XYZ file of C-alpha atoms in Angstrom:
686
model
C -43.634 -29.801 -70.058
C -45.872 -30.286 -66.763
C -44.285 -28.153 -64.034
C -44.976 -27.776 -60.364
C -46.283 -24.443 -60.563
C -46.956 -21.277 -62.421
C -45.261 -17.815 -61.779
C -45.549 -15.660 -65.035
C -43.323 -12.767 -63.659
C -40.149 -10.977 -64.156
C -37.795 -8.506 -62.406
C -36.304 -6.323 -65.463
C -33.456 -3.162 -64.856
C -34.196 -0.548 -66.880
C -31.708 1.788 -69.021
C -32.566 4.238 -66.088
C -31.032 1.661 -63.609
C -34.515 1.522 -62.088
C -36.243 -1.729 -61.404
C -39.628 -3.094 -62.210
C -41.616 -6.423 -61.755
C -44.083 -7.404 -64.157
C -46.848 -9.979 -64.012
C -48.802 -11.776 -66.277
C -51.984 -12.275 -64.342
C -52.997 -15.708 -66.029
C -53.187 -19.178 -64.619
C -53.832 -21.022 -67.731
C -51.551 -23.211 -69.886
C -48.677 -21.258 -71.435
C -45.422 -20.699 -73.018
C -42.677 -18.410 -72.120
C -40.523 -18.006 -75.096
C -37.084 -15.976 -74.367
C -35.482 -14.611 -77.482
C -31.910 -13.656 -76.425
C -31.049 -12.375 -80.042
C -34.202 -9.921 -79.982
C -34.003 -9.330 -76.087
C -37.889 -10.662 -75.639
C -39.887 -12.416 -73.758
C -43.329 -13.706 -75.061
C -46.145 -15.254 -73.153
C -48.434 -17.375 -75.292
C -51.723 -18.682 -73.371
C -54.676 -20.565 -74.463
C -57.292 -19.125 -72.361
C -57.883 -16.660 -69.372
C -57.833 -12.622 -69.599
C -55.050 -10.930 -70.794
C -53.804 -8.564 -67.664
C -50.435 -7.581 -66.426
C -49.464 -5.815 -63.389
C -46.716 -3.410 -63.246
C -44.729 -2.805 -59.878
C -42.258 -0.031 -60.651
C -39.383 0.600 -57.882
C -36.041 2.346 -57.308
C -32.657 1.344 -58.185
C -32.719 -1.397 -55.466
C -34.759 -4.467 -57.101
C -35.803 -4.872 -53.342
C -38.257 -1.966 -54.038
C -40.342 -3.533 -56.927
C -40.300 -7.066 -55.348
C -41.827 -5.814 -52.022
C -44.551 -4.089 -53.995
C -45.106 -7.546 -55.668
C -45.136 -9.213 -52.591
C -47.566 -7.068 -50.770
C -49.984 -7.409 -53.751
C -49.709 -10.969 -53.353
C -51.260 -10.592 -49.699
C -47.542 -10.848 -48.338
C -45.403 -14.044 -47.330
C -46.570 -15.970 -44.287
C -44.409 -16.242 -41.321
C -43.382 -19.606 -40.281
C -42.916 -20.858 -36.821
C -39.152 -21.005 -35.316
C -38.692 -24.743 -35.159
C -39.585 -24.875 -39.281
C -35.967 -23.076 -39.671
C -34.109 -25.646 -38.102
C -32.887 -28.687 -39.600
C -35.075 -31.551 -41.161
C -34.761 -35.010 -42.154
C -36.848 -37.090 -44.329
C -36.999 -40.364 -46.576
C -39.204 -42.058 -48.599
C -38.428 -45.368 -47.179
C -38.570 -44.542 -43.383
C -41.030 -47.846 -43.168
C -41.730 -47.870 -39.214
C -41.594 -46.081 -36.154
C -38.627 -47.709 -34.989
C -36.583 -46.411 -37.959
C -37.418 -42.647 -37.323
C -36.598 -43.233 -33.689
C -33.334 -44.806 -34.653
C -32.435 -41.644 -37.048
C -33.449 -38.981 -34.433
C -31.202 -41.258 -31.757
C -28.520 -41.362 -34.191
C -28.419 -37.562 -34.514
C -28.485 -37.516 -31.038
C -25.487 -39.987 -30.749
C -23.498 -37.739 -33.248
C -24.356 -34.550 -31.366
C -26.063 -33.080 -34.403
C -28.982 -30.852 -34.109
C -32.546 -31.956 -35.545
C -35.905 -30.203 -35.306
C -38.176 -32.236 -37.696
C -38.526 -35.910 -38.671
C -40.733 -36.341 -41.729
C -42.586 -39.347 -42.696
C -43.500 -39.914 -46.713
C -46.108 -42.089 -47.819
C -44.609 -45.098 -45.692
C -46.598 -44.099 -42.581
C -50.120 -44.858 -44.503
C -52.018 -47.726 -44.655
C -52.323 -48.918 -48.263
C -51.205 -45.283 -49.015
C -54.266 -44.105 -48.212
C -54.899 -40.473 -46.739
C -55.851 -40.051 -43.112
C -54.675 -43.542 -42.058
C -51.623 -44.559 -40.015
C -50.297 -48.001 -40.737
C -49.678 -50.235 -37.605
C -46.193 -50.405 -38.351
C -45.882 -46.710 -37.162
C -48.027 -47.242 -33.582
C -49.826 -44.268 -33.011
C -50.184 -44.633 -29.502
C -46.529 -45.312 -28.834
C -45.626 -42.439 -31.700
C -47.523 -39.860 -29.796
C -45.943 -40.936 -26.604
C -42.347 -40.924 -28.205
C -43.255 -37.242 -29.554
C -44.428 -35.970 -26.356
C -41.706 -36.926 -24.427
C -39.116 -35.579 -27.139
C -38.973 -32.058 -26.168
C -37.775 -29.966 -29.347
C -38.551 -32.703 -31.748
C -41.481 -32.217 -34.540
C -42.899 -34.465 -36.863
C -44.555 -33.649 -40.162
C -46.150 -36.084 -42.625
C -46.901 -36.194 -46.314
C -50.570 -35.984 -47.705
C -51.522 -36.481 -51.459
C -54.837 -34.988 -52.797
C -55.917 -38.205 -53.802
C -58.823 -39.906 -51.944
C -58.534 -43.676 -52.458
C -62.003 -45.216 -53.800
C -63.594 -47.867 -51.482
C -64.577 -48.824 -48.042
C -62.990 -45.588 -46.270
C -64.264 -42.871 -44.405
C -62.877 -39.951 -46.770
C -64.074 -41.569 -49.730
C -67.183 -41.880 -48.124
C -67.689 -38.538 -47.037
C -66.804 -36.925 -50.070
C -69.262 -39.003 -52.335
C -71.845 -37.862 -49.854
C -71.106 -34.162 -49.889
C -70.678 -34.468 -53.767
C -66.955 -32.983 -53.176
C -64.673 -34.639 -55.775
C -64.031 -33.235 -59.365
C -66.296 -34.411 -61.918
C -65.428 -36.691 -65.149
C -66.264 -34.612 -68.600
C -67.130 -38.038 -69.683
C -69.457 -39.755 -66.949
C -70.415 -36.861 -65.069
C -69.646 -38.604 -61.827
C -66.200 -38.253 -59.464
C -63.466 -38.367 -62.376
C -61.140 -41.461 -61.579
C -57.813 -40.958 -61.352
C -54.839 -42.986 -60.267
C -52.106 -42.580 -57.647
C -50.241 -44.060 -54.651
C -53.404 -46.051 -52.937
C -54.691 -47.151 -56.715
C -57.687 -45.916 -58.082
C -58.596 -42.265 -56.468
C -60.957 -39.430 -56.603
C -59.430 -35.656 -56.259
C -61.286 -33.087 -53.732
C -62.425 -30.116 -55.489
C -61.188 -27.370 -53.489
C -62.953 -24.919 -55.278
C -65.906 -25.806 -53.537
C -66.431 -23.931 -50.612
C -67.480 -26.951 -48.709
C -64.389 -28.819 -49.344
C -62.266 -27.040 -46.952
C -64.375 -28.419 -43.798
C -64.214 -31.568 -45.273
C -60.134 -31.485 -45.427
C -60.066 -29.666 -42.282
C -62.226 -32.655 -40.346
C -60.066 -35.304 -42.089
C -56.652 -33.524 -41.082
C -57.938 -33.368 -37.671
C -58.462 -36.767 -37.487
C -55.173 -37.493 -38.279
C -53.896 -35.232 -35.692
C -55.707 -37.248 -33.311
C -53.906 -40.304 -34.136
C -50.686 -38.430 -34.133
C -50.022 -34.748 -33.437
C -47.944 -33.441 -36.468
C -46.663 -29.648 -36.126
C -47.083 -29.356 -39.866
C -48.112 -30.920 -43.041
C -46.539 -31.751 -46.580
C -49.102 -31.536 -49.257
C -47.652 -33.500 -52.391
C -48.566 -34.489 -55.878
C -51.284 -31.458 -55.942
C -50.708 -29.969 -59.302
C -52.864 -32.477 -59.848
C -50.671 -35.624 -60.581
C -52.269 -38.439 -62.141
C -50.590 -42.006 -62.743
C -53.103 -42.131 -65.934
C -52.937 -39.616 -69.220
C -56.096 -37.960 -68.605
C -59.145 -40.190 -66.663
C -58.329 -43.600 -66.222
C -60.096 -46.272 -68.006
C -61.954 -44.146 -70.425
C -62.095 -45.483 -73.954
C -64.180 -42.370 -75.394
C -62.949 -38.988 -74.579
C -65.561 -36.156 -74.134
C -65.067 -32.677 -73.626
C -62.271 -30.605 -74.161
C -58.676 -32.203 -74.942
C -55.421 -31.205 -76.142
C -56.184 -32.240 -79.813
C -58.989 -29.773 -79.923
C -56.768 -26.907 -79.020
C -55.401 -24.657 -81.701
C -52.103 -24.050 -80.054
C -50.668 -26.493 -77.434
C -47.949 -25.149 -74.771
C -45.071 -27.194 -75.018
C -46.399 -28.837 -77.780
C -47.023 -31.945 -76.015
C -50.191 -33.769 -74.544
C -51.130 -31.425 -71.697
C -53.143 -34.569 -70.082
C -49.715 -36.656 -69.552
C -49.716 -37.697 -66.071
C -52.328 -35.475 -65.337
C -56.190 -34.499 -65.169
C -58.274 -34.204 -68.490
C -58.695 -30.397 -69.637
C -62.379 -31.051 -69.365
C -62.762 -32.223 -65.845
C -65.465 -30.175 -64.256
C -64.839 -28.023 -61.098
C -67.245 -26.384 -58.727
C -69.171 -23.742 -60.413
C -68.801 -25.172 -63.816
C -65.134 -24.383 -64.256
C -62.839 -26.503 -66.513
C -59.607 -27.999 -65.340
C -58.093 -25.993 -68.392
C -58.769 -22.563 -66.702
C -57.710 -23.956 -62.835
C -55.640 -26.677 -62.868
C -52.609 -24.480 -61.818
C -54.565 -23.169 -58.708
C -55.240 -26.695 -57.259
C -52.361 -26.496 -55.262
C -52.824 -22.936 -54.003
C -56.477 -23.937 -52.887
C -55.414 -27.043 -50.940
C -52.951 -25.031 -49.214
C -55.683 -22.560 -48.448
C -57.776 -25.294 -46.889
C -55.170 -26.829 -44.991
C -54.036 -23.599 -43.572
C -57.932 -22.899 -42.484
C -57.549 -26.094 -40.342
C -54.119 -25.262 -38.531
C -55.739 -21.558 -37.582
C -59.163 -22.801 -37.180
C -59.357 -26.130 -35.744
C -55.785 -26.127 -34.164
C -55.283 -22.612 -33.061
C -52.092 -22.336 -34.754
C -51.445 -18.792 -36.121
C -48.199 -19.640 -38.033
C -48.678 -22.757 -39.738
C -45.749 -24.640 -41.620
C -47.284 -26.255 -44.603
C -44.741 -27.538 -47.398
C -46.543 -27.591 -51.033
C -45.050 -28.893 -54.221
C -47.568 -27.032 -56.518
C -47.874 -23.577 -56.182
C -48.741 -20.263 -58.024
C -48.471 -16.628 -57.521
C -49.795 -15.648 -53.893
C -49.162 -19.085 -52.643
C -46.592 -17.818 -50.533
C -49.087 -16.025 -48.258
C -50.288 -19.343 -47.072
C -47.825 -21.803 -47.690
C -44.045 -22.872 -47.959
C -42.324 -24.690 -50.862
C -39.554 -27.258 -51.717
C -38.091 -27.485 -55.379
C -39.536 -30.938 -56.004
C -37.870 -34.164 -57.365
C -33.973 -33.528 -58.378
C -31.374 -35.468 -58.913
C -27.836 -36.465 -56.881
C -25.774 -34.707 -59.114
C -23.663 -31.546 -59.228
C -25.912 -30.118 -61.868
C -28.839 -29.982 -59.777
C -26.577 -28.956 -56.607
C -26.026 -25.821 -58.918
C -29.500 -25.519 -60.168
C -30.812 -24.778 -56.441
C -29.325 -21.800 -55.989
C -31.160 -19.849 -59.092
C -34.102 -21.907 -58.273
C -34.009 -20.574 -54.712
C -33.310 -16.950 -56.131
C -36.117 -17.328 -58.554
C -38.461 -18.175 -55.464
C -37.716 -15.084 -53.531
C -38.890 -13.489 -56.689
C -42.048 -15.475 -56.279
C -42.969 -14.516 -52.992
C -41.961 -18.070 -51.545
C -38.470 -17.011 -49.300
C -39.002 -19.955 -47.070
C -37.707 -22.740 -49.710
C -35.202 -25.205 -50.072
C -33.921 -28.236 -52.605
C -33.658 -31.646 -51.240
C -30.537 -31.955 -49.623
C -27.806 -34.337 -51.249
C -30.637 -34.882 -54.064
C -33.863 -37.323 -54.016
C -33.412 -39.501 -56.795
C -30.221 -41.561 -57.919
C -27.189 -42.369 -55.339
C -25.368 -39.483 -53.972
C -21.392 -39.630 -52.983
C -19.763 -38.743 -49.564
C -18.325 -35.661 -51.497
C -21.117 -34.459 -53.465
C -23.430 -34.863 -50.032
C -20.913 -32.971 -48.059
C -20.772 -30.351 -50.422
C -24.495 -29.899 -50.894
C -24.719 -30.057 -46.943
C -22.348 -27.089 -46.715
C -24.873 -25.047 -49.204
C -27.753 -26.677 -47.965
C -27.319 -25.634 -44.358
C -28.030 -21.890 -45.362
C -31.099 -22.644 -47.621
C -34.060 -21.028 -45.858
C -35.611 -24.322 -45.450
C -33.047 -27.235 -45.232
C -34.022 -30.851 -45.329
C -32.034 -33.899 -46.249
C -34.747 -35.795 -48.473
C -34.128 -38.938 -50.799
C -36.221 -42.029 -52.065
C -36.295 -45.455 -51.038
C -34.307 -47.013 -53.974
C -31.379 -44.920 -53.636
C -28.396 -45.555 -50.931
C -28.405 -43.774 -47.103
C -27.297 -40.371 -47.083
C -27.957 -39.252 -43.353
C -24.908 -37.487 -41.967
C -23.210 -40.639 -40.455
C -24.030 -42.919 -43.712
C -20.647 -42.613 -45.549
C -17.776 -41.793 -42.988
C -15.814 -39.186 -41.198
C -16.222 -36.486 -43.957
C -19.776 -36.270 -44.325
C -20.308 -36.736 -40.716
C -17.711 -33.867 -39.689
C -19.030 -31.570 -42.599
C -22.711 -31.925 -40.989
C -21.595 -31.072 -37.709
C -19.493 -27.697 -38.839
C -22.492 -26.660 -40.994
C -25.242 -27.632 -38.845
C -23.671 -26.099 -36.240
C -23.106 -22.530 -38.073
C -27.031 -22.805 -39.111
C -27.932 -23.237 -35.522
C -25.628 -20.510 -34.400
C -27.091 -17.852 -36.480
C -30.709 -19.254 -36.594
C -32.154 -16.460 -34.547
C -30.530 -14.038 -36.535
C -31.645 -15.788 -39.645
C -35.162 -16.131 -38.881
C -34.856 -12.200 -37.740
C -34.678 -11.452 -41.388
C -38.217 -13.132 -42.415
C -39.503 -10.918 -39.497
C -37.860 -7.617 -40.224
C -39.280 -8.374 -43.698
C -42.778 -7.690 -42.362
C -44.350 -9.914 -45.074
C -42.272 -8.616 -48.071
C -38.926 -8.962 -49.636
C -35.970 -11.311 -50.227
C -33.924 -13.695 -47.576
C -31.467 -15.881 -50.081
C -30.140 -13.166 -52.647
C -28.098 -12.841 -55.621
C -25.290 -10.643 -54.594
C -26.592 -7.985 -57.078
C -29.694 -7.579 -54.976
C -27.138 -5.652 -52.645
C -25.232 -4.346 -55.338
C -27.525 -3.659 -58.121
C -25.172 -0.913 -59.912
C -22.614 -3.962 -60.484
C -23.273 -5.614 -63.967
C -20.597 -8.278 -63.323
C -23.027 -9.547 -60.814
C -26.198 -9.730 -62.747
C -25.719 -13.208 -63.944
C -23.508 -14.425 -60.922
C -25.327 -17.702 -59.997
C -22.154 -19.053 -58.043
C -22.261 -17.178 -54.614
C -25.141 -15.925 -52.742
C -25.918 -13.507 -49.673
C -28.467 -13.833 -46.870
C -29.718 -10.668 -46.044
C -27.656 -8.031 -46.760
C -25.179 -9.379 -44.239
C -23.822 -12.833 -45.064
C -21.979 -13.471 -48.535
C -21.505 -17.253 -48.982
C -19.278 -19.342 -51.809
C -20.236 -22.840 -52.019
C -18.406 -25.714 -54.025
C -20.291 -26.332 -56.875
C -17.678 -28.811 -59.057
C -16.639 -32.469 -58.697
C -13.367 -31.804 -57.148
C -12.065 -33.378 -54.066
C -9.977 -30.247 -53.391
C -12.525 -28.004 -54.378
C -12.058 -24.354 -55.363
C -14.389 -21.369 -56.104
C -14.497 -17.717 -57.163
C -15.813 -15.265 -54.973
C -16.561 -11.732 -56.369
C -16.179 -8.787 -54.509
C -17.662 -5.692 -55.845
C -16.241 -2.328 -55.948
C -16.634 0.272 -52.573
C -17.426 -2.818 -50.738
C -16.045 -4.234 -47.615
C -16.208 -7.759 -46.096
C -14.788 -9.957 -43.312
C -13.869 -13.659 -42.559
C -16.885 -14.773 -40.541
C -14.557 -17.094 -38.714
C -11.215 -15.262 -38.231
C -12.852 -11.554 -38.499
C -9.879 -10.499 -40.814
C -10.546 -8.097 -43.831
C -10.699 -9.791 -46.933
C -11.851 -6.877 -49.141
C -11.709 -3.183 -48.423
C -13.513 0.034 -49.897
C -10.356 0.968 -51.515
C -10.060 -1.992 -53.497
C -11.288 -2.378 -57.066
C -13.890 -4.988 -57.943
C -11.981 -8.192 -57.559
C -12.493 -12.068 -58.454
C -10.776 -14.343 -55.677
C -9.925 -17.891 -55.857
C -10.546 -19.826 -52.557
C -10.555 -23.017 -51.368
C -13.538 -24.823 -49.991
C -12.384 -27.445 -47.745
C -14.545 -30.321 -46.311
C -15.058 -31.090 -42.828
C -16.039 -27.549 -42.113
C -18.293 -24.877 -43.305
C -18.477 -23.232 -46.624
C -16.787 -19.792 -46.571
C -18.507 -16.901 -45.157
C -18.291 -13.245 -45.234
C -19.798 -10.322 -43.267
C -20.535 -7.205 -45.267
C -19.656 -4.210 -43.667
C -22.377 -2.066 -41.815
C -23.674 -5.160 -40.507
C -24.709 -6.464 -37.199
C -25.013 -10.182 -36.831
C -25.644 -12.148 -33.630
C -24.947 -15.710 -32.986
C -24.700 -18.449 -30.274
C -22.893 -21.009 -28.840
C -24.454 -24.446 -29.697
C -22.449 -26.964 -27.540
C -25.246 -29.546 -26.508
C -27.982 -27.765 -28.573
C -30.075 -30.807 -30.155
C -32.829 -28.672 -31.731
C -33.953 -24.983 -31.817
C -36.152 -25.138 -28.422
C -32.731 -25.507 -26.561
C -31.155 -22.226 -27.923
C -30.710 -20.020 -24.731
C -30.916 -16.058 -24.894
C -27.297 -15.259 -24.793
C -25.430 -14.042 -27.818
C -22.125 -12.883 -29.442
C -22.835 -9.629 -31.163
C -20.454 -9.058 -34.375
C -20.883 -5.445 -35.256
C -19.205 -2.964 -37.545
C -19.066 0.766 -37.152
C -17.519 2.926 -39.475
C -15.355 5.912 -38.365
C -15.590 9.318 -40.444
C -14.508 12.895 -39.139
C -17.979 13.160 -37.636
C -19.778 10.403 -35.769
C -21.608 8.081 -38.227
C -24.726 5.983 -37.198
C -25.550 2.351 -37.974
C -29.094 1.666 -37.848
C -30.626 -1.786 -38.361
C -33.340 -3.689 -36.809
C -32.935 -6.973 -35.391
C -35.154 -9.465 -33.425
C -33.229 -10.677 -30.373
C -35.575 -13.391 -28.724
C -37.649 -16.008 -30.795
C -37.433 -19.493 -28.407
C -40.308 -18.196 -26.350
C -42.331 -16.338 -28.762
C -41.931 -19.577 -30.681
C -43.317 -21.321 -27.703
C -45.755 -18.621 -27.215
C -47.949 -18.939 -30.272
C -50.981 -20.193 -29.537
C -53.317 -17.409 -29.531
C -53.391 -14.043 -31.792
C -52.307 -11.850 -29.271
C -48.543 -13.153 -29.079
C -48.363 -13.093 -33.012
C -48.418 -9.433 -32.355
C -45.682 -9.774 -29.892
C -43.876 -11.606 -32.267
C -44.122 -8.931 -34.838
C -43.001 -6.380 -32.608
C -40.203 -7.756 -30.673
C -37.649 -5.584 -32.649
C -34.783 -3.864 -31.268
C -32.641 -1.079 -33.245
C -29.099 -0.817 -32.569
C -27.178 2.016 -33.321
C -23.425 2.011 -33.270
C -21.481 5.016 -33.220
C -17.741 5.285 -33.546
C -15.374 8.171 -33.310
C -11.850 7.952 -33.372
C -9.017 10.247 -31.796
C -5.751 9.198 -32.939
C -5.173 6.366 -30.334
C -8.349 4.769 -29.869
C -12.234 4.569 -31.417
C -14.828 5.323 -28.729
C -17.848 3.434 -29.668
C -21.145 4.084 -28.334
C -23.466 1.170 -28.678
C -27.161 1.918 -28.056
C -30.314 -0.330 -27.837
C -33.706 0.996 -28.365
C -37.434 -0.508 -28.924
C -38.017 -0.382 -32.748
C -40.975 1.763 -32.059
C -43.964 2.486 -29.534
C -45.511 -0.905 -30.328
C -42.596 -3.225 -29.234
C -43.160 -5.237 -26.395
C -40.672 -7.065 -23.952
C -40.752 -10.714 -24.165
C -38.020 -12.431 -22.232
C -34.542 -11.060 -21.114
C -31.347 -11.359 -23.395
C -28.008 -11.149 -22.945
C -24.806 -10.301 -24.997
C -21.958 -12.512 -23.529
C -19.642 -11.126 -26.015
C -19.065 -8.664 -28.484
C -16.935 -8.441 -31.635
C -15.986 -4.785 -33.032
C -15.124 -5.429 -36.871
C -13.116 -2.693 -38.924
C -12.074 -0.688 -35.813
C -9.692 1.984 -36.799
C -8.058 4.581 -34.526
C -7.067 7.310 -37.140
C -9.999 8.913 -39.015
C -10.130 8.670 -42.542
C -12.666 8.796 -45.398
C -14.144 5.395 -46.907
C -12.064 4.594 -49.891
C -8.670 6.022 -48.505
C -5.789 3.591 -49.125
C -3.513 4.980 -46.699
C -6.289 4.189 -43.975
C -6.903 0.406 -44.590
C -5.117 -1.227 -41.770
C -7.915 -1.940 -39.350
C -8.138 -4.544 -36.601
C -10.900 -6.346 -34.682
C -11.621 -6.180 -30.803
C -13.327 -8.780 -28.795
C -15.048 -7.733 -25.736
C -15.856 -10.864 -23.335
C -18.585 -9.790 -21.218
C -19.538 -13.529 -19.859
C -18.853 -12.424 -15.986
C -20.926 -9.635 -16.555
C -23.543 -9.999 -19.361
C -24.918 -6.953 -21.458
C -28.748 -6.597 -20.825
C -30.649 -5.883 -24.176
C -32.533 -3.063 -22.487
C -33.003 0.447 -23.670
C -29.751 1.776 -22.685
C -26.261 2.849 -24.414
C -22.964 1.057 -23.617
C -19.778 2.810 -24.152
C -16.472 1.414 -25.208
C -13.075 2.522 -25.827
C -11.248 0.310 -28.571
C -7.428 0.146 -28.783
C -5.328 -1.791 -30.686
C -3.838 -5.034 -28.916
C -0.871 -4.717 -27.395
C -0.097 -8.364 -28.044
C 0.469 -9.550 -31.686
C -1.808 -6.906 -33.504
C -4.262 -8.161 -35.554
C -3.456 -6.148 -38.816
C -5.296 -6.704 -41.766
C -3.664 -8.167 -44.686
C -4.884 -10.088 -47.795
C -4.664 -13.447 -47.236
C -1.779 -15.142 -48.747
C -3.507 -17.969 -50.919
C -5.666 -15.223 -52.538
C -5.274 -14.708 -56.212
C -6.487 -11.400 -57.357
C -7.899 -11.049 -60.676
C -9.658 -7.833 -61.948
C-alpha cells in the first residue's frame, strides 16, 4: 500500500524492564512483517543501506524516545496560536463562506484561532494563485481587522503545465523531476490537470519555492502553510500519457513490497532527481524536503522563527521542520478509535504536534459521532475540524443542541488549559512525548501495554473518551496500582494509593467534556475563558491546581511549568525572543507538613535556572489544593485515605508569580466536609 510516510522504528521493552528504540535507517520501499507467533519483526527493503540505530533507555520509555528525538534533530516548536482550535473544509468556495463560518463561531461564543482553505481558494487549482471569489484585497483587510484570527491555505507540489509564472520559472531554472522516458520534466496529473513536480533535492528549488510562497503571502498574509499530496501523489500510475515505459519499474524488481504496483497513483520508480538519484531511492523523502524548503521560506523571508507547517508526507526527522495530520479518514467509530493509536505512534516518530480530522473527512458524520469526536479531538495536540465537499456540514452548529453544547464544553476546557498544554511542548525542550499511552507514565504495569482506549496529556491528565456507537455511552477507565487520581471537575479522589489496580466503568455524557482525571504530584494551571474567542485574548490570570503529599517529614514536589505565552507568541519576530520563550520557565515547589489539625503548605516560585527571564507579569487568582490531609501517614496507608481539597480565592489580592514563597494553613472545611468517597456509580473490577 502507498503510505503517507515512512517511520521504520519501534519501541521495545526488554526482559530487564528497560526500554529501547530501534530505527532502521532506510527510506526505500519496504515491508514490515510482524510474526506474533514467533514474536518477531522483519524489515524487507529493495534498496539503500542496512543500518540500524539503537537508543537504549532505562525503565521509563521516555528515556529512549528522547534520545531518538534528539538524534532526529529534535522537535520543532510551533507558535502558540497553532495550538488553538482550527476549522477547515474542502468546499469553502469563497471569502464570504469563510467569514460566515468565523462569524458563527463568534455568535455561538466558541473560540477559533484559524480558518483554513483547501484547494477552493486557488484559481483553477493552480498553486500560488487566488481565485477572484476570494478577493485578496478584502481578504487581507478582513484578516488585519480580526485580531487573533489566522489563515492557513493549502499548497500541492504539482505545478500546472501552461502559461503561469511558477511553470515558466521552473522550466527556465531546470527544477522539475525528470522523466525516465523522455529526459524532459516528468508529466503527472493532479488537481489543476497536467503538472510537473519541483525537485526539492535540487539546492536551487528552495529559493524557487520560497519566492512563489512569498508571492502568495503578498496577496493574502497567511500565518502557516498546509503542504499536501507531497508523497508524491499522482492521478496517473507512473508517468501520464506514456505508452512505452523506460527505466526501472515494479515489474523489474525481484521483490515488490506490498505485492502491488509501486507506481499506482504515484510517480515512476525510475524518475530522475538532481544528482542522478532515482525516485525509488528518494520517494519517501519528497515531503520532508518540501517541508525543509517551506521552513526556509518562513524563517528567511518572513523572519518567523516558529513556523507552522502541516505536512501530509513525513519521514523520520520531519518533526524537526514540520507538523502532521493523519490524512484522509472516514467519519465512523473505527477511525475515531484508530486516531488514538495513530497519535501515540507519532509521539514516538518525533511528530508530537499531530491530530486527526475531527468528525472525519470522508462520508457523513452524525451528531452523536461528531460530539464524541469533538470531546476527544479537543485534546489532540493539533485540533482541527475538517471534512470534504461531498459530506454534510459538521461545524459545531450544524446539527443541534447536543453538538453545539458539547463543542462549547470541550473547547472551553481546551482553551482553559491551553497555556499549560503548550507548556508541555516547551518543557520537553525538543524531545519527548505529549499525548501518551498510560503505560508511558506507569511502565511497570503490564495491563497498560496494549491499552488504547484512554490516554494521558503529559504526566498530569488522564482522559477517557467514548469510542463506541452508543447513545448513553460508558467507558472503562483503568487506574494503576499505587497511583492516585482526582476528578478534574469536582477535585474528589477517584483512586488512592492504597487501592489495587482497578477498572472502573464510567458514564461519558454529551453536552460536556469527556471525563478527565488529575494524577497526584501534579501542578496544572487553567484560566477563565469567558468571552475568549481566540488564544490571543487569554489573559495572565490563572487558577492553580496543586497537589502536595504529606509525609512525616517535608516532601518536595518539583515541576517545571511555563506561565506565560500570549506575549511570547506575540513577540516572536526575532531570534532573541525565541531564547526568551525557551527560558520563560518557573519552578514550583509545594511542601506540605501536617500537625494533626491542619496542613501547613509552602508554595515556592523560582526561576528554572540563571537563564530564565521575566517576560510579562502573571498572577494566580485561585489555588485549589488537592489531597489535603491533617494527619501524617505514609503513602498506601489505608487508614489515611480520607483527604479533602481546599480552595483559596485570591481574586481580591492575586498572587504574583515571582521569586518568592507563599505560606498557607489548610484546615478541613467547617461546613459540610469535602471528604473523599468512591463515587456511587463506580463499579470496581480488579
